[in-house]
Amino acid sequence: MSGQPLGALGSALVPSALATRLEAHPDAQRAFRTARHTFIAGSRIDMQALATSLGVDRTSLFRWVGNRDQLLSEVLWSLAVPTLDAAGRDAARSGAGRIVDVLDHFTADLIEAPYFRVFLTREPARALRLLTTTDSDVQRRFVAVITALVAAEQQSGALDPAPLSAGELARLLVRISESFTYADLISGDRPDPERARAAFEYVLRP
């Protein structure tokens, strides 16, 4: 894992059908870029409006990028990639501190991103389903990244995740991240990155 950007690692470990099409299909790339721009602008991705803007029918659009949930999931992950990459670059070099830093950076950025909060407010049920369920490409990629981080620190001797496996500890940490990132939707509390960091440090304390 050494030297590999974290976002790219997640995409490689958990590939999606749409990601594969995007690599080889210029029309799919064009549709994806338009949808991503729409999302960042804080607007709803509407498949009919997207097809019209591209000058095609809905059947062609669905053939290129799949259904709306698939497209949204890929857009969401594409926005997570640069955040994870930056988190990996800025994090401590090793040990629990590195994992805490990555999780802290990622969670805080999600909490503070205006377009992301707009999406959560506008489509809360869909957002939670696409971001926090085991069928979600976004969550599975995030878990894969944190599992790889934990395993790397375990193999170097800088971290002992026992009695949990690397994957079990990663899933626990991701659930903690989700509980604070989506606190307003889950429990009505205010999302709080400082409390999230404290929770990560508590779980990973020596």
mmCIF file with all atom_site columns, C-alpha atoms in Angstrom:
data_model
loop_
_atom_site.group_PDB
_atom_site.id
_atom_site.type_symbol
_atom_site.label_atom_id
_atom_site.label_alt_id
_atom_site.label_comp_id
_atom_site.label_asym_id
_atom_site.label_entity_id
_atom_site.label_seq_id
_atom_site.pdbx_PDB_ins_code
_atom_site.Cartn_x
_atom_site.Cartn_y
_atom_site.Cartn_z
_atom_site.occupancy
_atom_site.B_iso_or_equiv
_atom_site.pdbx_formal_charge
_atom_site.auth_seq_id
_atom_site.auth_comp_id
_atom_site.auth_asym_id
_atom_site.auth_atom_id
_atom_site.pdbx_PDB_model_num
ATOM 1   C CA . MET A 1 1   ? 0.000   0.000  0.000   1.00 0.00 ? 1   MET A CA 1
ATOM 2   C CA . SER A 1 2   ? 2.997   2.263  0.446   1.00 0.00 ? 2   SER A CA 1
ATOM 3   C CA . GLY A 1 3   ? 2.796   5.378  -1.685  1.00 0.00 ? 3   GLY A CA 1
ATOM 4   C CA . GLN A 1 4   ? -0.592  4.558  -3.207  1.00 0.00 ? 4   GLN A CA 1
ATOM 5   C CA . PRO A 1 5   ? -3.224  7.302  -2.862  1.00 0.00 ? 5   PRO A CA 1
ATOM 6   C CA . LEU A 1 6   ? -6.025  6.152  -0.581  1.00 0.00 ? 6   LEU A CA 1
ATOM 7   C CA . GLY A 1 7   ? -8.845  7.077  -2.943  1.00 0.00 ? 7   GLY A CA 1
ATOM 8   C CA . ALA A 1 8   ? -7.312  5.086  -5.779  1.00 0.00 ? 8   ALA A CA 1
ATOM 9   C CA . LEU A 1 9   ? -6.803  2.200  -3.371  1.00 0.00 ? 9   LEU A CA 1
ATOM 10  C CA . GLY A 1 10  ? -10.508 2.133  -2.503  1.00 0.00 ? 10  GLY A CA 1
ATOM 11  C CA . SER A 1 11  ? -11.494 2.180  -6.167  1.00 0.00 ? 11  SER A CA 1
ATOM 12  C CA . ALA A 1 12  ? -9.066  -0.649 -6.949  1.00 0.00 ? 12  ALA A CA 1
ATOM 13  C CA . LEU A 1 13  ? -10.143 -2.823 -4.025  1.00 0.00 ? 13  LEU A CA 1
ATOM 14  C CA . VAL A 1 14  ? -13.872 -2.381 -4.696  1.00 0.00 ? 14  VAL A CA 1
ATOM 15  C CA . PRO A 1 15  ? -14.385 -1.746 -8.421  1.00 0.00 ? 15  PRO A CA 1
ATOM 16  C CA . SER A 1 16  ? -17.860 -0.931 -9.717  1.00 0.00 ? 16  SER A CA 1
ATOM 17  C CA . ALA A 1 17  ? -19.510 -1.652 -13.056 1.00 0.00 ? 17  ALA A CA 1
ATOM 18  C CA . LEU A 1 18  ? -19.864 2.072  -13.725 1.00 0.00 ? 18  LEU A CA 1
ATOM 19  C CA . ALA A 1 19  ? -16.215 2.760  -12.923 1.00 0.00 ? 19  ALA A CA 1
ATOM 20  C CA . THR A 1 20  ? -15.256 0.135  -15.494 1.00 0.00 ? 20  THR A CA 1
ATOM 21  C CA . ARG A 1 21  ? -17.486 1.753  -18.137 1.00 0.00 ? 21  ARG A CA 1
ATOM 22  C CA . LEU A 1 22  ? -16.090 5.188  -17.361 1.00 0.00 ? 22  LEU A CA 1
ATOM 23  C CA . GLU A 1 23  ? -12.583 3.981  -18.179 1.00 0.00 ? 23  GLU A CA 1
ATOM 24  C CA . ALA A 1 24  ? -13.500 3.061  -21.751 1.00 0.00 ? 24  ALA A CA 1
ATOM 25  C CA . HIS A 1 25  ? -16.676 4.912  -22.724 1.00 0.00 ? 25  HIS A CA 1
ATOM 26  C CA . PRO A 1 26  ? -16.382 8.631  -23.674 1.00 0.00 ? 26  PRO A CA 1
ATOM 27  C CA . ASP A 1 27  ? -20.165 9.133  -23.566 1.00 0.00 ? 27  ASP A CA 1
ATOM 28  C CA . ALA A 1 28  ? -20.327 7.677  -20.059 1.00 0.00 ? 28  ALA A CA 1
ATOM 29  C CA . GLN A 1 29  ? -17.484 9.984  -19.035 1.00 0.00 ? 29  GLN A CA 1
ATOM 30  C CA . ARG A 1 30  ? -19.335 12.997 -20.441 1.00 0.00 ? 30  ARG A CA 1
ATOM 31  C CA . ALA A 1 31  ? -22.539 12.079 -18.614 1.00 0.00 ? 31  ALA A CA 1
ATOM 32  C CA . PHE A 1 32  ? -20.636 11.458 -15.399 1.00 0.00 ? 32  PHE A CA 1
ATOM 33  C CA . ARG A 1 33  ? -18.801 14.795 -15.554 1.00 0.00 ? 33  ARG A CA 1
ATOM 34  C CA . THR A 1 34  ? -22.071 16.641 -16.141 1.00 0.00 ? 34  THR A CA 1
ATOM 35  C CA . ALA A 1 35  ? -23.746 14.855 -13.226 1.00 0.00 ? 35  ALA A CA 1
ATOM 36  C CA . ARG A 1 36  ? -20.779 15.551 -10.954 1.00 0.00 ? 36  ARG A CA 1
ATOM 37  C CA . HIS A 1 37  ? -20.836 19.244 -11.820 1.00 0.00 ? 37  HIS A CA 1
ATOM 38  C CA . THR A 1 38  ? -24.582 19.338 -11.121 1.00 0.00 ? 38  THR A CA 1
ATOM 39  C CA . PHE A 1 39  ? -24.063 17.708 -7.719  1.00 0.00 ? 39  PHE A CA 1
ATOM 40  C CA . ILE A 1 40  ? -21.226 20.047 -6.694  1.00 0.00 ? 40  ILE A CA 1
ATOM 41  C CA . ALA A 1 41  ? -23.396 23.010 -7.679  1.00 0.00 ? 41  ALA A CA 1
ATOM 42  C CA . GLY A 1 42  ? -25.909 21.821 -5.087  1.00 0.00 ? 42  GLY A CA 1
ATOM 43  C CA . SER A 1 43  ? -28.561 20.758 -7.588  1.00 0.00 ? 43  SER A CA 1
ATOM 44  C CA . ARG A 1 44  ? -30.440 17.480 -7.782  1.00 0.00 ? 44  ARG A CA 1
ATOM 45  C CA . ILE A 1 45  ? -29.243 14.963 -10.359 1.00 0.00 ? 45  ILE A CA 1
ATOM 46  C CA . ASP A 1 46  ? -32.340 14.261 -12.453 1.00 0.00 ? 46  ASP A CA 1
ATOM 47  C CA . MET A 1 47  ? -31.907 11.545 -15.061 1.00 0.00 ? 47  MET A CA 1
ATOM 48  C CA . GLN A 1 48  ? -34.384 13.032 -17.558 1.00 0.00 ? 48  GLN A CA 1
ATOM 49  C CA . ALA A 1 49  ? -32.841 16.490 -17.278 1.00 0.00 ? 49  ALA A CA 1
ATOM 50  C CA . LEU A 1 50  ? -29.365 14.986 -17.591 1.00 0.00 ? 50  LEU A CA 1
ATOM 51  C CA . ALA A 1 51  ? -30.340 13.035 -20.717 1.00 0.00 ? 51  ALA A CA 1
ATOM 52  C CA . THR A 1 52  ? -31.870 16.151 -22.261 1.00 0.00 ? 52  THR A CA 1
ATOM 53  C CA . SER A 1 53  ? -28.761 18.224 -21.543 1.00 0.00 ? 53  SER A CA 1
ATOM 54  C CA . LEU A 1 54  ? -26.654 15.561 -23.267 1.00 0.00 ? 54  LEU A CA 1
ATOM 55  C CA . GLY A 1 55  ? -28.986 15.357 -26.256 1.00 0.00 ? 55  GLY A CA 1
ATOM 56  C CA . VAL A 1 56  ? -29.891 11.697 -25.759 1.00 0.00 ? 56  VAL A CA 1
ATOM 57  C CA . ASP A 1 57  ? -32.850 9.677  -24.515 1.00 0.00 ? 57  ASP A CA 1
ATOM 58  C CA . ARG A 1 58  ? -33.079 8.110  -21.065 1.00 0.00 ? 58  ARG A CA 1
ATOM 59  C CA . THR A 1 59  ? -32.427 4.628  -22.462 1.00 0.00 ? 59  THR A CA 1
ATOM 60  C CA . SER A 1 60  ? -29.030 5.697  -23.800 1.00 0.00 ? 60  SER A CA 1
ATOM 61  C CA . LEU A 1 61  ? -28.193 7.451  -20.540 1.00 0.00 ? 61  LEU A CA 1
ATOM 62  C CA . PHE A 1 62  ? -29.071 4.377  -18.470 1.00 0.00 ? 62  PHE A CA 1
ATOM 63  C CA . ARG A 1 63  ? -26.981 2.227  -20.777 1.00 0.00 ? 63  ARG A CA 1
ATOM 64  C CA . TRP A 1 64  ? -24.014 4.544  -20.219 1.00 0.00 ? 64  TRP A CA 1
ATOM 65  C CA . VAL A 1 65  ? -24.164 5.149  -16.467 1.00 0.00 ? 65  VAL A CA 1
ATOM 66  C CA . GLY A 1 66  ? -26.701 2.751  -14.993 1.00 0.00 ? 66  GLY A CA 1
ATOM 67  C CA . ASN A 1 67  ? -29.561 3.909  -12.804 1.00 0.00 ? 67  ASN A CA 1
ATOM 68  C CA . ARG A 1 68  ? -29.646 7.036  -10.659 1.00 0.00 ? 68  ARG A CA 1
ATOM 69  C CA . ASP A 1 69  ? -28.388 5.302  -7.515  1.00 0.00 ? 69  ASP A CA 1
ATOM 70  C CA . GLN A 1 70  ? -25.396 3.874  -9.381  1.00 0.00 ? 70  GLN A CA 1
ATOM 71  C CA . LEU A 1 71  ? -24.565 7.278  -10.827 1.00 0.00 ? 71  LEU A CA 1
ATOM 72  C CA . LEU A 1 72  ? -24.976 9.037  -7.483  1.00 0.00 ? 72  LEU A CA 1
ATOM 73  C CA . SER A 1 73  ? -22.785 6.458  -5.745  1.00 0.00 ? 73  SER A CA 1
ATOM 74  C CA . GLU A 1 74  ? -19.996 6.953  -8.262  1.00 0.00 ? 74  GLU A CA 1
ATOM 75  C CA . VAL A 1 75  ? -20.270 10.745 -8.000  1.00 0.00 ? 75  VAL A CA 1
ATOM 76  C CA . LEU A 1 76  ? -20.139 10.544 -4.211  1.00 0.00 ? 76  LEU A CA 1
ATOM 77  C CA . TRP A 1 77  ? -17.068 8.323  -4.277  1.00 0.00 ? 77  TRP A CA 1
ATOM 78  C CA . SER A 1 78  ? -15.348 10.558 -6.838  1.00 0.00 ? 78  SER A CA 1
ATOM 79  C CA . LEU A 1 79  ? -15.700 13.416 -4.365  1.00 0.00 ? 79  LEU A CA 1
ATOM 80  C CA . ALA A 1 80  ? -14.381 11.256 -1.519  1.00 0.00 ? 80  ALA A CA 1
ATOM 81  C CA . VAL A 1 81  ? -11.238 10.321 -3.476  1.00 0.00 ? 81  VAL A CA 1
ATOM 82  C CA . PRO A 1 82  ? -9.403  13.688 -3.292  1.00 0.00 ? 82  PRO A CA 1
ATOM 83  C CA . THR A 1 83  ? -10.363 14.047 0.367   1.00 0.00 ? 83  THR A CA 1
ATOM 84  C CA . LEU A 1 84  ? -8.916  10.635 1.216   1.00 0.00 ? 84  LEU A CA 1
ATOM 85  C CA . ASP A 1 85  ? -5.810  11.344 -0.852  1.00 0.00 ? 85  ASP A CA 1
ATOM 86  C CA . ALA A 1 86  ? -5.234  14.615 1.004   1.00 0.00 ? 86  ALA A CA 1
ATOM 87  C CA . ALA A 1 87  ? -5.892  12.897 4.329   1.00 0.00 ? 87  ALA A CA 1
ATOM 88  C CA . GLY A 1 88  ? -3.289  10.264 3.550   1.00 0.00 ? 88  GLY A CA 1
ATOM 89  C CA . ARG A 1 89  ? -0.696  12.886 2.620   1.00 0.00 ? 89  ARG A CA 1
ATOM 90  C CA . ASP A 1 90  ? -1.286  14.993 5.729   1.00 0.00 ? 90  ASP A CA 1
ATOM 91  C CA . ALA A 1 91  ? -1.625  12.173 8.279   1.00 0.00 ? 91  ALA A CA 1
ATOM 92  C CA . ALA A 1 92  ? 0.964   11.042 10.797  1.00 0.00 ? 92  ALA A CA 1
ATOM 93  C CA . ARG A 1 93  ? 3.501   8.630  9.332   1.00 0.00 ? 93  ARG A CA 1
ATOM 94  C CA . SER A 1 94  ? 2.523   5.548  11.292  1.00 0.00 ? 94  SER A CA 1
ATOM 95  C CA . GLY A 1 95  ? 0.563   3.924  14.086  1.00 0.00 ? 95  GLY A CA 1
ATOM 96  C CA . ALA A 1 96  ? -2.835  4.760  15.503  1.00 0.00 ? 96  ALA A CA 1
ATOM 97  C CA . GLY A 1 97  ? -2.136  8.452  14.894  1.00 0.00 ? 97  GLY A CA 1
ATOM 98  C CA . ARG A 1 98  ? -2.079  7.891  11.143  1.00 0.00 ? 98  ARG A CA 1
ATOM 99  C CA . ILE A 1 99  ? -5.447  6.136  11.153  1.00 0.00 ? 99  ILE A CA 1
ATOM 100 C CA . VAL A 1 100 ? -6.983  8.779  13.436  1.00 0.00 ? 100 VAL A CA 1
ATOM 101 C CA . ASP A 1 101 ? -5.706  11.583 11.202  1.00 0.00 ? 101 ASP A CA 1
ATOM 102 C CA . VAL A 1 102 ? -7.141  10.013 8.047   1.00 0.00 ? 102 VAL A CA 1
ATOM 103 C CA . LEU A 1 103 ? -10.535 9.413  9.652   1.00 0.00 ? 103 LEU A CA 1
ATOM 104 C CA . ASP A 1 104 ? -10.565 12.859 11.249  1.00 0.00 ? 104 ASP A CA 1
ATOM 105 C CA . HIS A 1 105 ? -9.727  14.636 7.985   1.00 0.00 ? 105 HIS A CA 1
ATOM 106 C CA . PHE A 1 106 ? -12.278 12.653 5.998   1.00 0.00 ? 106 PHE A CA 1
ATOM 107 C CA . THR A 1 107 ? -15.096 13.014 8.540   1.00 0.00 ? 107 THR A CA 1
ATOM 108 C CA . ALA A 1 108 ? -14.513 16.738 9.064   1.00 0.00 ? 108 ALA A CA 1
ATOM 109 C CA . ASP A 1 109 ? -14.484 17.406 5.318   1.00 0.00 ? 109 ASP A CA 1
ATOM 110 C CA . LEU A 1 110 ? -17.789 15.594 4.826   1.00 0.00 ? 110 LEU A CA 1
ATOM 111 C CA . ILE A 1 111 ? -19.383 17.478 7.698   1.00 0.00 ? 111 ILE A CA 1
ATOM 112 C CA . GLU A 1 112 ? -18.205 20.819 6.337   1.00 0.00 ? 112 GLU A CA 1
ATOM 113 C CA . ALA A 1 113 ? -18.822 20.336 2.568   1.00 0.00 ? 113 ALA A CA 1
ATOM 114 C CA . PRO A 1 114 ? -21.832 22.534 1.628   1.00 0.00 ? 114 PRO A CA 1
ATOM 115 C CA . TYR A 1 115 ? -22.912 20.528 -1.421  1.00 0.00 ? 115 TYR A CA 1
ATOM 116 C CA . PHE A 1 116 ? -22.787 17.326 0.615   1.00 0.00 ? 116 PHE A CA 1
ATOM 117 C CA . ARG A 1 117 ? -24.970 18.751 3.380   1.00 0.00 ? 117 ARG A CA 1
ATOM 118 C CA . VAL A 1 118 ? -27.429 19.986 0.729   1.00 0.00 ? 118 VAL A CA 1
ATOM 119 C CA . PHE A 1 119 ? -27.708 16.431 -0.616  1.00 0.00 ? 119 PHE A CA 1
ATOM 120 C CA . LEU A 1 120 ? -28.231 14.986 2.873   1.00 0.00 ? 120 LEU A CA 1
ATOM 121 C CA . THR A 1 121 ? -30.952 17.516 3.627   1.00 0.00 ? 121 THR A CA 1
ATOM 122 C CA . ARG A 1 122 ? -32.704 17.112 0.283   1.00 0.00 ? 122 ARG A CA 1
ATOM 123 C CA . GLU A 1 123 ? -32.617 13.287 0.085   1.00 0.00 ? 123 GLU A CA 1
ATOM 124 C CA . PRO A 1 124 ? -31.890 11.964 3.592   1.00 0.00 ? 124 PRO A CA 1
ATOM 125 C CA . ALA A 1 125 ? -33.248 8.425  3.131   1.00 0.00 ? 125 ALA A CA 1
ATOM 126 C CA . ARG A 1 126 ? -31.464 7.894  -0.179  1.00 0.00 ? 126 ARG A CA 1
ATOM 127 C CA . ALA A 1 127 ? -28.259 9.431  1.167   1.00 0.00 ? 127 ALA A CA 1
ATOM 128 C CA . LEU A 1 128 ? -28.145 7.078  4.148   1.00 0.00 ? 128 LEU A CA 1
ATOM 129 C CA . ARG A 1 129 ? -28.881 4.082  1.924   1.00 0.00 ? 129 ARG A CA 1
ATOM 130 C CA . LEU A 1 130 ? -26.171 4.978  -0.586  1.00 0.00 ? 130 LEU A CA 1
ATOM 131 C CA . LEU A 1 131 ? -23.585 5.929  2.017   1.00 0.00 ? 131 LEU A CA 1
ATOM 132 C CA . THR A 1 132 ? -24.043 3.716  5.062   1.00 0.00 ? 132 THR A CA 1
ATOM 133 C CA . THR A 1 133 ? -25.385 0.290  4.034   1.00 0.00 ? 133 THR A CA 1
ATOM 134 C CA . THR A 1 134 ? -23.332 -2.819 3.331   1.00 0.00 ? 134 THR A CA 1
ATOM 135 C CA . ASP A 1 135 ? -24.617 -2.858 -0.263  1.00 0.00 ? 135 ASP A CA 1
ATOM 136 C CA . SER A 1 136 ? -23.208 0.629  -0.822  1.00 0.00 ? 136 SER A CA 1
ATOM 137 C CA . ASP A 1 137 ? -20.160 0.911  -3.075  1.00 0.00 ? 137 ASP A CA 1
ATOM 138 C CA . VAL A 1 138 ? -19.226 4.061  -1.150  1.00 0.00 ? 138 VAL A CA 1
ATOM 139 C CA . GLN A 1 139 ? -19.216 2.372  2.241   1.00 0.00 ? 139 GLN A CA 1
ATOM 140 C CA . ARG A 1 140 ? -17.527 -0.785 0.961   1.00 0.00 ? 140 ARG A CA 1
ATOM 141 C CA . ARG A 1 141 ? -14.740 1.295  -0.572  1.00 0.00 ? 141 ARG A CA 1
ATOM 142 C CA . PHE A 1 142 ? -14.331 3.366  2.590   1.00 0.00 ? 142 PHE A CA 1
ATOM 143 C CA . VAL A 1 143 ? -14.163 0.204  4.710   1.00 0.00 ? 143 VAL A CA 1
ATOM 144 C CA . ALA A 1 144 ? -11.617 -1.278 2.288   1.00 0.00 ? 144 ALA A CA 1
ATOM 145 C CA . VAL A 1 145 ? -9.386  1.795  2.622   1.00 0.00 ? 145 VAL A CA 1
ATOM 146 C CA . ILE A 1 146 ? -9.494  1.770  6.433   1.00 0.00 ? 146 ILE A CA 1
ATOM 147 C CA . THR A 1 147 ? -8.964  -2.006 6.517   1.00 0.00 ? 147 THR A CA 1
ATOM 148 C CA . ALA A 1 148 ? -5.844  -1.572 4.382   1.00 0.00 ? 148 ALA A CA 1
ATOM 149 C CA . LEU A 1 149 ? -4.613  1.201  6.683   1.00 0.00 ? 149 LEU A CA 1
ATOM 150 C CA . VAL A 1 150 ? -5.139  -0.904 9.807   1.00 0.00 ? 150 VAL A CA 1
ATOM 151 C CA . ALA A 1 151 ? -3.532  -3.967 8.204   1.00 0.00 ? 151 ALA A CA 1
ATOM 152 C CA . ALA A 1 152 ? -0.493  -1.959 7.100   1.00 0.00 ? 152 ALA A CA 1
ATOM 153 C CA . GLU A 1 153 ? 0.075   -0.568 10.592  1.00 0.00 ? 153 GLU A CA 1
ATOM 154 C CA . GLN A 1 154 ? -0.468  -4.034 12.080  1.00 0.00 ? 154 GLN A CA 1
ATOM 155 C CA . GLN A 1 155 ? 2.086   -5.586 9.723   1.00 0.00 ? 155 GLN A CA 1
ATOM 156 C CA . SER A 1 156 ? 4.642   -2.883 10.524  1.00 0.00 ? 156 SER A CA 1
ATOM 157 C CA . GLY A 1 157 ? 4.213   -3.509 14.258  1.00 0.00 ? 157 GLY A CA 1
ATOM 158 C CA . ALA A 1 158 ? 2.927   0.006  14.880  1.00 0.00 ? 158 ALA A CA 1
ATOM 159 C CA . LEU A 1 159 ? -0.599  -1.104 15.827  1.00 0.00 ? 159 LEU A CA 1
ATOM 160 C CA . ASP A 1 160 ? -2.180  -4.112 17.512  1.00 0.00 ? 160 ASP A CA 1
ATOM 161 C CA . PRO A 1 161 ? -5.896  -4.303 16.621  1.00 0.00 ? 161 PRO A CA 1
ATOM 162 C CA . ALA A 1 162 ? -6.461  -7.419 18.764  1.00 0.00 ? 162 ALA A CA 1
ATOM 163 C CA . PRO A 1 163 ? -8.889  -8.849 19.707  1.00 0.00 ? 163 PRO A CA 1
ATOM 164 C CA . LEU A 1 164 ? -10.478 -7.592 16.464  1.00 0.00 ? 164 LEU A CA 1
ATOM 165 C CA . SER A 1 165 ? -9.310  -8.370 12.965  1.00 0.00 ? 165 SER A CA 1
ATOM 166 C CA . ALA A 1 166 ? -8.207  -5.501 10.724  1.00 0.00 ? 166 ALA A CA 1
ATOM 167 C CA . GLY A 1 167 ? -11.531 -5.694 8.883   1.00 0.00 ? 167 GLY A CA 1
ATOM 168 C CA . GLU A 1 168 ? -13.607 -5.737 12.062  1.00 0.00 ? 168 GLU A CA 1
ATOM 169 C CA . LEU A 1 169 ? -11.783 -2.741 13.501  1.00 0.00 ? 169 LEU A CA 1
ATOM 170 C CA . ALA A 1 170 ? -12.137 -0.882 10.200  1.00 0.00 ? 170 ALA A CA 1
ATOM 171 C CA . ARG A 1 171 ? -15.895 -1.474 10.102  1.00 0.00 ? 171 ARG A CA 1
ATOM 172 C CA . LEU A 1 172 ? -16.203 -0.209 13.679  1.00 0.00 ? 172 LEU A CA 1
ATOM 173 C CA . LEU A 1 173 ? -14.237 2.946  12.852  1.00 0.00 ? 173 LEU A CA 1
ATOM 174 C CA . VAL A 1 174 ? -16.291 3.578  9.722   1.00 0.00 ? 174 VAL A CA 1
ATOM 175 C CA . ARG A 1 175 ? -19.500 3.210  11.738  1.00 0.00 ? 175 ARG A CA 1
ATOM 176 C CA . ILE A 1 176 ? -18.183 5.773  14.223  1.00 0.00 ? 176 ILE A CA 1
ATOM 177 C CA . SER A 1 177 ? -17.382 8.116  11.344  1.00 0.00 ? 177 SER A CA 1
ATOM 178 C CA . GLU A 1 178 ? -20.894 7.668  9.967   1.00 0.00 ? 178 GLU A CA 1
ATOM 179 C CA . SER A 1 179 ? -22.555 8.200  13.340  1.00 0.00 ? 179 SER A CA 1
ATOM 180 C CA . PHE A 1 180 ? -20.959 11.639 13.644  1.00 0.00 ? 180 PHE A CA 1
ATOM 181 C CA . THR A 1 181 ? -21.111 12.639 9.969   1.00 0.00 ? 181 THR A CA 1
ATOM 182 C CA . TYR A 1 182 ? -24.838 11.882 9.730   1.00 0.00 ? 182 TYR A CA 1
ATOM 183 C CA . ALA A 1 183 ? -25.738 12.643 13.347  1.00 0.00 ? 183 ALA A CA 1
ATOM 184 C CA . ASP A 1 184 ? -28.417 15.125 12.314  1.00 0.00 ? 184 ASP A CA 1
ATOM 185 C CA . LEU A 1 185 ? -30.191 12.463 10.260  1.00 0.00 ? 185 LEU A CA 1
ATOM 186 C CA . ILE A 1 186 ? -29.674 9.546  12.643  1.00 0.00 ? 186 ILE A CA 1
ATOM 187 C CA . SER A 1 187 ? -30.254 11.086 16.058  1.00 0.00 ? 187 SER A CA 1
ATOM 188 C CA . GLY A 1 188 ? -31.029 14.766 15.524  1.00 0.00 ? 188 GLY A CA 1
ATOM 189 C CA . ASP A 1 189 ? -27.656 15.816 16.994  1.00 0.00 ? 189 ASP A CA 1
ATOM 190 C CA . ARG A 1 190 ? -25.287 18.309 15.415  1.00 0.00 ? 190 ARG A CA 1
ATOM 191 C CA . PRO A 1 191 ? -22.462 16.722 13.381  1.00 0.00 ? 191 PRO A CA 1
ATOM 192 C CA . ASP A 1 192 ? -19.279 17.385 15.368  1.00 0.00 ? 192 ASP A CA 1
ATOM 193 C CA . PRO A 1 193 ? -15.829 16.579 13.916  1.00 0.00 ? 193 PRO A CA 1
ATOM 194 C CA . GLU A 1 194 ? -14.072 17.224 17.254  1.00 0.00 ? 194 GLU A CA 1
ATOM 195 C CA . ARG A 1 195 ? -16.175 14.611 19.037  1.00 0.00 ? 195 ARG A CA 1
ATOM 196 C CA . ALA A 1 196 ? -15.600 12.245 16.132  1.00 0.00 ? 196 ALA A CA 1
ATOM 197 C CA . ARG A 1 197 ? -11.827 12.594 16.520  1.00 0.00 ? 197 ARG A CA 1
ATOM 198 C CA . ALA A 1 198 ? -12.110 12.003 20.259  1.00 0.00 ? 198 ALA A CA 1
ATOM 199 C CA . ALA A 1 199 ? -14.050 8.794  19.558  1.00 0.00 ? 199 ALA A CA 1
ATOM 200 C CA . PHE A 1 200 ? -11.426 7.571  17.061  1.00 0.00 ? 200 PHE A CA 1
ATOM 201 C CA . GLU A 1 201 ? -8.648  8.272  19.561  1.00 0.00 ? 201 GLU A CA 1
ATOM 202 C CA . TYR A 1 202 ? -10.557 6.481  22.315  1.00 0.00 ? 202 TYR A CA 1
ATOM 203 C CA . VAL A 1 203 ? -11.056 3.320  20.254  1.00 0.00 ? 203 VAL A CA 1
ATOM 204 C CA . LEU A 1 204 ? -7.447  3.290  19.023  1.00 0.00 ? 204 LEU A CA 1
ATOM 205 C CA . ARG A 1 205 ? -5.802  4.210  22.310  1.00 0.00 ? 205 ARG A CA 1
ATOM 206 C CA . PRO A 1 206 ? -2.904  1.914  23.370  1.00 0.00 ? 206 PRO A CA 1
#
